[in-house]
Tab-separated table of C-alpha atoms in Angstrom:
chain	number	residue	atom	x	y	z
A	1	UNK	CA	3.000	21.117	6.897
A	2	UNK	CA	5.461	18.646	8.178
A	3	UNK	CA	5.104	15.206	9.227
A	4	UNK	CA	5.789	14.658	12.661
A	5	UNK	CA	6.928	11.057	13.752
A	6	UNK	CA	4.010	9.482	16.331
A	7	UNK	CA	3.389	6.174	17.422
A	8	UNK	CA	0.842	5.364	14.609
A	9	UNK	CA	3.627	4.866	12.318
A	10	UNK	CA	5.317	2.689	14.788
A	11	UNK	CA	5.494	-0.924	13.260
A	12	UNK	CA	6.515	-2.305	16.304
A	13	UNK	CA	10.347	-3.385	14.901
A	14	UNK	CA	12.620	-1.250	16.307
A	15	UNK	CA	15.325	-1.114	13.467
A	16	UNK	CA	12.943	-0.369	10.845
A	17	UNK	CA	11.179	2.024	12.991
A	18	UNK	CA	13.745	4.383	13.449
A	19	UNK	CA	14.738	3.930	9.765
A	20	UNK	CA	11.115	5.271	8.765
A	21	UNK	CA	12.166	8.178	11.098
A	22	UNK	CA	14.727	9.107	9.598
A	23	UNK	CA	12.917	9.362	5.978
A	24	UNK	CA	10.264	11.206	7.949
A	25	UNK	CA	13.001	13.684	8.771
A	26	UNK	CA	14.488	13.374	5.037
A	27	UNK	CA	10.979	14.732	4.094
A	28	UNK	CA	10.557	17.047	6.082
A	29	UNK	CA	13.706	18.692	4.654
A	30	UNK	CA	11.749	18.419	1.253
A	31	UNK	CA	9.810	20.880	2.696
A	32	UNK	CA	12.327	22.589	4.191
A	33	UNK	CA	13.567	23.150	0.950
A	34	UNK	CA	10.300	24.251	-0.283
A	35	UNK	CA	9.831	26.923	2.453
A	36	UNK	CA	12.850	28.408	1.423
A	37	UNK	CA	12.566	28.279	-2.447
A	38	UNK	CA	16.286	26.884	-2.801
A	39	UNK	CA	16.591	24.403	-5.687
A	40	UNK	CA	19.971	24.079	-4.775
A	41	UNK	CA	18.603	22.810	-1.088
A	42	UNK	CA	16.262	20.438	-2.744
A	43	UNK	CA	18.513	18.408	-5.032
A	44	UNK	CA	20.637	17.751	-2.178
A	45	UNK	CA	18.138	16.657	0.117
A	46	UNK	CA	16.562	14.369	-2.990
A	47	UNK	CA	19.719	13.186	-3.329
A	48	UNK	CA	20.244	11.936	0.274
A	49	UNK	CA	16.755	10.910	0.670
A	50	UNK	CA	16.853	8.576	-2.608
A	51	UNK	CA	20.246	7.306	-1.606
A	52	UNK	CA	18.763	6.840	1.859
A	53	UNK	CA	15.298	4.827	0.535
A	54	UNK	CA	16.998	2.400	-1.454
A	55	UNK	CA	19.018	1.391	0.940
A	56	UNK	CA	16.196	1.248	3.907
A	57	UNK	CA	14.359	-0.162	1.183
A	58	UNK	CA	17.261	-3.386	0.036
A	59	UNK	CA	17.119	-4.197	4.184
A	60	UNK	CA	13.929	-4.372	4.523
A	61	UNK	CA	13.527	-7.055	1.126
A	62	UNK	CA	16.208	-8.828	2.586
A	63	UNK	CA	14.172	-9.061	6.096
A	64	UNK	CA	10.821	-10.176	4.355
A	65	UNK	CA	12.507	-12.888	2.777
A	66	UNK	CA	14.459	-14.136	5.179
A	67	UNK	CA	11.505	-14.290	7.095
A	68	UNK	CA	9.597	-16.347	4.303
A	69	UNK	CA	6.890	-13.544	3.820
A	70	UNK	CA	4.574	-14.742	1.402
A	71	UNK	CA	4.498	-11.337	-0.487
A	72	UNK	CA	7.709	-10.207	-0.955
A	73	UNK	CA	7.227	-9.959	-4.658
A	74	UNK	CA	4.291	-8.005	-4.571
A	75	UNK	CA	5.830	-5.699	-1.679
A	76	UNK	CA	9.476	-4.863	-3.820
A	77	UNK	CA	6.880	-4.025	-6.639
A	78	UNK	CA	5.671	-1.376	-4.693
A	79	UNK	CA	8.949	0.012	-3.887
A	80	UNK	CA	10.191	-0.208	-7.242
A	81	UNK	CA	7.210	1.836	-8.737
A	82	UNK	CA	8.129	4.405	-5.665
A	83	UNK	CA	11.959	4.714	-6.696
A	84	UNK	CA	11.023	5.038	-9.973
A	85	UNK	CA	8.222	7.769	-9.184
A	86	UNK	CA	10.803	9.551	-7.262
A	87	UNK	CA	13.695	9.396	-9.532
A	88	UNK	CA	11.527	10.704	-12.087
A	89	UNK	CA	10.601	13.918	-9.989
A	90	UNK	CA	14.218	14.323	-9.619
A	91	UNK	CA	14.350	14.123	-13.214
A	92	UNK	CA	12.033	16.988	-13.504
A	93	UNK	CA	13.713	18.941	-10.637
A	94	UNK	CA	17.119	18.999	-12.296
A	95	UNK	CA	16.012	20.284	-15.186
A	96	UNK	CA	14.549	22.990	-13.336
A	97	UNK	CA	10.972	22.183	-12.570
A	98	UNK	CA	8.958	23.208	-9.888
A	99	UNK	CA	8.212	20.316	-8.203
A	100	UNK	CA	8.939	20.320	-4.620
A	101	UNK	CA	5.375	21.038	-3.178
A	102	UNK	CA	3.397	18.472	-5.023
A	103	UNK	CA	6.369	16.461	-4.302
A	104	UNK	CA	6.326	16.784	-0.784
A	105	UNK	CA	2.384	15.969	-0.687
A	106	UNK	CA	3.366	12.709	-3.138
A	107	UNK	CA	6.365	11.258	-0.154
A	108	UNK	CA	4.252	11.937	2.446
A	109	UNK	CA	0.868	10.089	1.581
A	110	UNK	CA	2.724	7.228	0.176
A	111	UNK	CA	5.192	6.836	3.233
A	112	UNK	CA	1.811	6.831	5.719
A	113	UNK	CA	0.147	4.428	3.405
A	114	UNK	CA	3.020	2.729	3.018
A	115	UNK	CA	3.850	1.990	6.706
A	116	UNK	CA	0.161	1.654	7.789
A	117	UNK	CA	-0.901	-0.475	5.349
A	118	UNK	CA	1.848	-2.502	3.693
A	119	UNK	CA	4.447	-2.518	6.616
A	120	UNK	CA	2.248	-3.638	8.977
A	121	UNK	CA	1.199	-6.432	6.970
A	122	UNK	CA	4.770	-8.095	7.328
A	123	UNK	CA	5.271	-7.375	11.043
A	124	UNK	CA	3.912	-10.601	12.278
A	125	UNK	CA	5.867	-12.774	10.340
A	126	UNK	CA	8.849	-10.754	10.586
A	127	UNK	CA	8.877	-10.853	14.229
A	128	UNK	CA	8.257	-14.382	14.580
A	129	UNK	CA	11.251	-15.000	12.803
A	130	UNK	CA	13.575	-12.479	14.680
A	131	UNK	CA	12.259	-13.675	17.862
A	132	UNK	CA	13.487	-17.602	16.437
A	133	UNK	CA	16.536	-16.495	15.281
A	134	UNK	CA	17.496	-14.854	18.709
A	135	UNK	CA	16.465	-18.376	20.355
A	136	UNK	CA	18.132	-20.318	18.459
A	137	UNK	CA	21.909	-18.012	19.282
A	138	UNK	CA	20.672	-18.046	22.610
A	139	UNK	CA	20.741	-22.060	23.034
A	140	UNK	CA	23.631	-22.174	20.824
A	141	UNK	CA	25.369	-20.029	23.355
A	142	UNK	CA	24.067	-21.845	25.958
A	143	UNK	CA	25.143	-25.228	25.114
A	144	UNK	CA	29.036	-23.592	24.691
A	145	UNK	CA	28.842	-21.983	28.147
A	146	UNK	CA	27.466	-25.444	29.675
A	147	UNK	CA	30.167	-27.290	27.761
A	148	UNK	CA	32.952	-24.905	28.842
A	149	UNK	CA	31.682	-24.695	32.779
A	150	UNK	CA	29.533	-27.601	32.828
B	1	UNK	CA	-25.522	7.616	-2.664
B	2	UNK	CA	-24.478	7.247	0.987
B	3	UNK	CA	-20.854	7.016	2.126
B	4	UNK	CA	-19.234	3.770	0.951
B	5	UNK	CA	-19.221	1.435	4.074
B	6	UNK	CA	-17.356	-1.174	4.721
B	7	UNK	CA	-18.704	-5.225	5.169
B	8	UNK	CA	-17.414	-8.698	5.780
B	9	UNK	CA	-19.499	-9.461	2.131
B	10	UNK	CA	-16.557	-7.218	0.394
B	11	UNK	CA	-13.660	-9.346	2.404
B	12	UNK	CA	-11.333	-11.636	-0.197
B	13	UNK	CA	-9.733	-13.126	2.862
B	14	UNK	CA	-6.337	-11.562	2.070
B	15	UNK	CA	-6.028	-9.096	4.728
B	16	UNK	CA	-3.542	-7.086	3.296
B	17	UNK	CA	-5.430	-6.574	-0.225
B	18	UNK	CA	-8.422	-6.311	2.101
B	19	UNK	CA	-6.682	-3.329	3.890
B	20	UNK	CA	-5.687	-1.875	0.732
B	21	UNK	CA	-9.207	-2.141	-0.483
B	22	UNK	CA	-11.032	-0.325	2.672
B	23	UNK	CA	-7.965	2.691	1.917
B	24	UNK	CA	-9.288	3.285	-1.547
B	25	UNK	CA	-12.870	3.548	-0.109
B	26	UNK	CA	-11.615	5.866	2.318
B	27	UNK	CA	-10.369	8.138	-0.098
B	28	UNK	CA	-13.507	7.787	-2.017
B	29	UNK	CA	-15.853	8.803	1.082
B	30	UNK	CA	-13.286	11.598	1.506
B	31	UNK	CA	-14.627	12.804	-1.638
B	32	UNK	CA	-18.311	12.250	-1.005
B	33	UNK	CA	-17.545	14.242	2.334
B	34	UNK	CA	-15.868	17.226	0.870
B	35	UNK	CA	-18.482	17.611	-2.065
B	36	UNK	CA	-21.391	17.493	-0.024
B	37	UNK	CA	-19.816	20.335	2.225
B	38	UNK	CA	-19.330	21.941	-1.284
B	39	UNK	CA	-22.809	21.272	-1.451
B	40	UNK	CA	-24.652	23.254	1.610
B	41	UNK	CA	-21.645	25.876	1.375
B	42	UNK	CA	-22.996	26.445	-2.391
B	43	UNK	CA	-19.666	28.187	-3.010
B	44	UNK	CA	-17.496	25.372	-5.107
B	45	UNK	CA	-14.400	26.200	-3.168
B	46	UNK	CA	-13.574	23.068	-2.330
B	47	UNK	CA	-12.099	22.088	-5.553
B	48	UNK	CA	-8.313	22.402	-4.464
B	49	UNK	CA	-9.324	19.808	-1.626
B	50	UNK	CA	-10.713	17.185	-4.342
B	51	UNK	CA	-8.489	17.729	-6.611
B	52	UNK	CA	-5.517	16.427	-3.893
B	53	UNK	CA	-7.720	13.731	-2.582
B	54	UNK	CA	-7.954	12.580	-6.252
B	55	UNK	CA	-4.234	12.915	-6.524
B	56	UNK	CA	-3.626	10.542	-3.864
B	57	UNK	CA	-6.852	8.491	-4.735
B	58	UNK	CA	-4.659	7.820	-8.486
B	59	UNK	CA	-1.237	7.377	-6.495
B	60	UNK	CA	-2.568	4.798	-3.944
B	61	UNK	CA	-4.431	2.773	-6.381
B	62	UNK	CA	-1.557	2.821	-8.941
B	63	UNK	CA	0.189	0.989	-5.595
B	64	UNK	CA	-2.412	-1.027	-5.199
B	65	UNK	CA	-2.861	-2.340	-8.625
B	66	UNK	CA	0.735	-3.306	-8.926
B	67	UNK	CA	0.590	-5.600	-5.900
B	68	UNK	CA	-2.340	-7.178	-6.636
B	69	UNK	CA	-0.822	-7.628	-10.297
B	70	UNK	CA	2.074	-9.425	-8.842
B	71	UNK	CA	0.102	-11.491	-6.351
B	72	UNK	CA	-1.456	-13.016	-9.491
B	73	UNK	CA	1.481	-13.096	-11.338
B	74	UNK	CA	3.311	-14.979	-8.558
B	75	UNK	CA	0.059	-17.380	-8.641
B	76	UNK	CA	-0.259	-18.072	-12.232
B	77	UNK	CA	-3.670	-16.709	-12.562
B	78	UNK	CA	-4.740	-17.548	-15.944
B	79	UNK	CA	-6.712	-14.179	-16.491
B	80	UNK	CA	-3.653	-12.097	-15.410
B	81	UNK	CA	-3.748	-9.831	-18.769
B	82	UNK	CA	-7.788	-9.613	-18.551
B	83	UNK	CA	-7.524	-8.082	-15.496
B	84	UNK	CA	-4.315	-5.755	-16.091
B	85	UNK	CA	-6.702	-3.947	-18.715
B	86	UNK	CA	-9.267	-3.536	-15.782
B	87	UNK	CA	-7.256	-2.033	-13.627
B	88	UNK	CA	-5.605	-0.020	-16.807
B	89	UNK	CA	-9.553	1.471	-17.437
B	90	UNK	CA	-10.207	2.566	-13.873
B	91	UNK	CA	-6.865	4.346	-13.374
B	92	UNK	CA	-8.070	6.317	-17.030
B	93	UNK	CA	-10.934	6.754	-15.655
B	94	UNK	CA	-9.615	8.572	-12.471
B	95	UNK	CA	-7.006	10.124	-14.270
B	96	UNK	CA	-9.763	11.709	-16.401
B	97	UNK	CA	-11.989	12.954	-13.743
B	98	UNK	CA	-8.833	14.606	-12.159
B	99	UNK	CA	-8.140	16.397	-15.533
B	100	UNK	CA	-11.609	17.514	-15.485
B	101	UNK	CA	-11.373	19.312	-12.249
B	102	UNK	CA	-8.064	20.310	-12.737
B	103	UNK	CA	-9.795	21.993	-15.686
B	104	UNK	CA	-12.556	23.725	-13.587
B	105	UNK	CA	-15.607	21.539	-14.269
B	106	UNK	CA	-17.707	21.304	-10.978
B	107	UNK	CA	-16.892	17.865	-9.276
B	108	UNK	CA	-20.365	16.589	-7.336
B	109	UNK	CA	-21.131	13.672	-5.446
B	110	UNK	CA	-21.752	11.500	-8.897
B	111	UNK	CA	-18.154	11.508	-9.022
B	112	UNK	CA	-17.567	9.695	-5.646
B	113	UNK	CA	-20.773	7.697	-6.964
B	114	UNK	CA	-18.687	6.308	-10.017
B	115	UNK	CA	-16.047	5.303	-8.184
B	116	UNK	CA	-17.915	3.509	-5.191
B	117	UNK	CA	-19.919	1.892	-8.336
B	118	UNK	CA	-16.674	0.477	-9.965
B	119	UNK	CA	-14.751	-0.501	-7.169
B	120	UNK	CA	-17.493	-2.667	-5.458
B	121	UNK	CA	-18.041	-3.972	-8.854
B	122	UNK	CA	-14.500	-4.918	-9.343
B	123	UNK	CA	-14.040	-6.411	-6.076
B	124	UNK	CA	-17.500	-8.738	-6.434
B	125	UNK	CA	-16.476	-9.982	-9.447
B	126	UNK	CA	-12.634	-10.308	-10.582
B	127	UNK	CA	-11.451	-9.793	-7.253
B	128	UNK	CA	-13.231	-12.954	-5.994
B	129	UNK	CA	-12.036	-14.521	-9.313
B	130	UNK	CA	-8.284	-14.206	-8.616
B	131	UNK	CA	-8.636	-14.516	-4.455
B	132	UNK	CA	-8.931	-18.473	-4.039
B	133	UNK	CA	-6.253	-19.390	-6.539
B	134	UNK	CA	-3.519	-16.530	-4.674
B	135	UNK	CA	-4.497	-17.752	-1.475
B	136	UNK	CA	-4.085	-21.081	-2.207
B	137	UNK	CA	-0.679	-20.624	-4.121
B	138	UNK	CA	1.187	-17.741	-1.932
B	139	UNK	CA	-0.740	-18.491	1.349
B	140	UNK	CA	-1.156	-22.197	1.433
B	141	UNK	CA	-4.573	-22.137	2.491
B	142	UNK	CA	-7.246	-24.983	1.153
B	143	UNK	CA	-9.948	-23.715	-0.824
B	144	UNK	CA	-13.392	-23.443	0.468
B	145	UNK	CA	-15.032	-26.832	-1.414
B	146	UNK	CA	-11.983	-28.725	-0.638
B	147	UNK	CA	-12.029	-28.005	3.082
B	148	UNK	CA	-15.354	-28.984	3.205
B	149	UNK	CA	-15.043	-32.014	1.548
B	150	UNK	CA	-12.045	-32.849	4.023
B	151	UNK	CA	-14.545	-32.021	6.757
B	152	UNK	CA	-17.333	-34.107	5.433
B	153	UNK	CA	-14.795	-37.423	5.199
B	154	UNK	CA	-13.804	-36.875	8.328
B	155	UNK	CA	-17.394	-36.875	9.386
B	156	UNK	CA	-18.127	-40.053	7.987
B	157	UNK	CA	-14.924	-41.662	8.865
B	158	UNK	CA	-14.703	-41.217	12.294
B	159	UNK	CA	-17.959	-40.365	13.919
C-alpha cells in the first residue's frame, strides 16, 4: 500500500515539509518497484532515494543547530543508524536479494515515526529562530531604506 | 493484563523521550489487541500481523535506544555503559520473541505482558536515574531539590 502525503505529517515548516514529500514519493516508487518485480527499477530508485535522504537529512542538521536545538546529537544519531540501515538493504539488494517488500514496510514506519515523533520535537525551536532571523533582515533592510529616503 | 495505559507517574519530563516512550507502548497494546482477537477468533491467524508489529516494535526501539544513549552521552551520565547493556537485553529479548513467531510458536497475550512488564520497569527505575542529570545538562532546567530550595530562600528572604 502506498503512503499518501496528509496533513498529519505536516511539521508546520514549509521547506522541510515538502522535502518529506518528496521521500514520501521516493517510497512510494520502492513500491512501485516492488509491484512490478524489476530489480533493475529498485536499485535506481534506492539510489535516488539514498542520495536524496542524506542530503534532506545534512539540511535539516544544519537547521537544528543553527537553531541551538538542544538534541541535535541525539537526533543525527538517529539518522545515521537510518542511512546505515538503508545502505545495508541496498547492500543486500545488489547482490540480488529480495528485499524490496520488507523494505518498503521498514521506510515507511520509520519516516511516520520519524516525522511525528522526532520532527516535531524540533519545530518549536526551529521556528522561533527562522521567525528571528527574518526580523532581524527585515530591520536591517529597514534601517538602509530609511537611511537612503529618510 | 489490561492494555498498557498511559500516566503523568511514567512522565521523565523530556517530552520528546516521553513521546518516544508512549510509541513503544503503542506498539505493545497493538500486540495485546491483535492477540486477544487471535484469542475469541481461536484460529491463530493473526501471526503475520504480530510478527510486523514486532518488526517495527524492534526497529523503533533500536531508534529509541540510540537517542536516549546519546542524550546521556552528551550529559556525562556516569552509568552510561550500565544502561547500554539494558537496553542491549531488551532488544535480545524482542529479537527473540520475534524469532519465535517467525518460527511458528503461538504468540499470546504473555508476550505483550513481558514487554509492558519491562518497559514500565525500565522507565521507573533507570529512566528516572538518567532524566534529572540530561535535563539539567542539555535542557538547562534546575533540578527538583534545588528549585525548591531557591523557592524556600526566597520565602524567607522576602516575605
Amino acid at each position: 500500500m502506498s503512503l499518501q502525503w496528509s496533513s498529519d505529517l505536516e511539521i508546520g515548516i514549509p521547506v522541510i515539509d515538502s522535502q518529506h514529500q518528496r521521500i514520501v514519493d521516493y517510497i512510494n516508487g520502492v513500491e512501485r518497484a516492488h509491484q512490478h518485480h524489476s530489480q533493475a527499477e529498485l536499485l535506481e530508485v534506492l539510489d535516488e532515494l539514498i542520495d536524496y535522504t542524506l542530503s534532506h537529512f545534512a539540511f535539516e542538521e544544519s537547521l537544528i543547530e543553527e537553531a541551538g536545538y538542544p538534541f541535535c546529537k541525539a537526533h543525527k544519531k538517529v539518522h545515521a543508524l537510518f542511512t546505515r540501515r538503508i545502505q545495508a538493504y541496498q547492500q543486500s539488494a545488489k547482490a540480488g536479494e529480495d528485499v524490496t517488500e520488507e523494505l518498503a514496510h521498514t521506510l515507511k514506519t520509520w519516516l511516520v515515526n520519524h516525522i511525528k515523533h522526532d520532527d516535531r520535537d524540533y519545530t518549536g525551536v526551529v521556528k522561533a529562530n527562522m521567525n528571528e532571523a527574518t526580523k532581524r533582515v527585515k530591520t536591517k533592510s529597514g534601517s538602509w531604506m530609511a537611511r537612503l529616503f529618510g | 493484563m489490561t492494555r498498557f495505559v498511559w500516566s503523568e507517574e511514567f512522565e521523565l519530563g523530556i517530552d520528546i523521550i516521553d513521546h518516544q516512550h508512549q510509541r513503544i507502548v503503542e506498539y505493545i497494546n497493538q500486540i495485546y489487541d491483535i492477540s486477544a482477537a487471535d484469542l475469541d477468533a481461536a484460529t491463530g491467524e493473526n501471526t503475520a500481523e504480530i510478527k510486523q508489529v514486532l518488526a517495527s516494535l524492534v526497529d523503533y526501539t533500536v531508534s529509541h535506544f540510540a537517542f536516549e544513549e546519546a542524550l546521556m552521552e552528551e550529559a556525562d551520565y556516569p552509568e552510561l555503559s550500565e544502561h547500554q547493556l539494558v537496553h542491549r537485553q531488551f532488544t535480545g529479548l524482542i529479537e527473540n520473541l520475534k524469532a519465535r513467531c517467525e518460527q511458528g510458536e503461538e504468540v499470546s497475550q504473555k508476550l505483550a505482558a513481558v514487554l509492558q512488564q519491562w518497559l514500565i520497569q525500565h522507565i521507573m527505575t533507570e529512566d528516572k536515574g538518567y532524566a534529572e542529570l540530561v535535563k539539567q545538562q542539555l535542557l538547562g532546567i534546575e533540578p527538583e531539590q534545588h528549585r525548591h530550595w531557591v523557592a524556600e530562600a526566597v520565602s524567607r528572604y522576602f516575605q
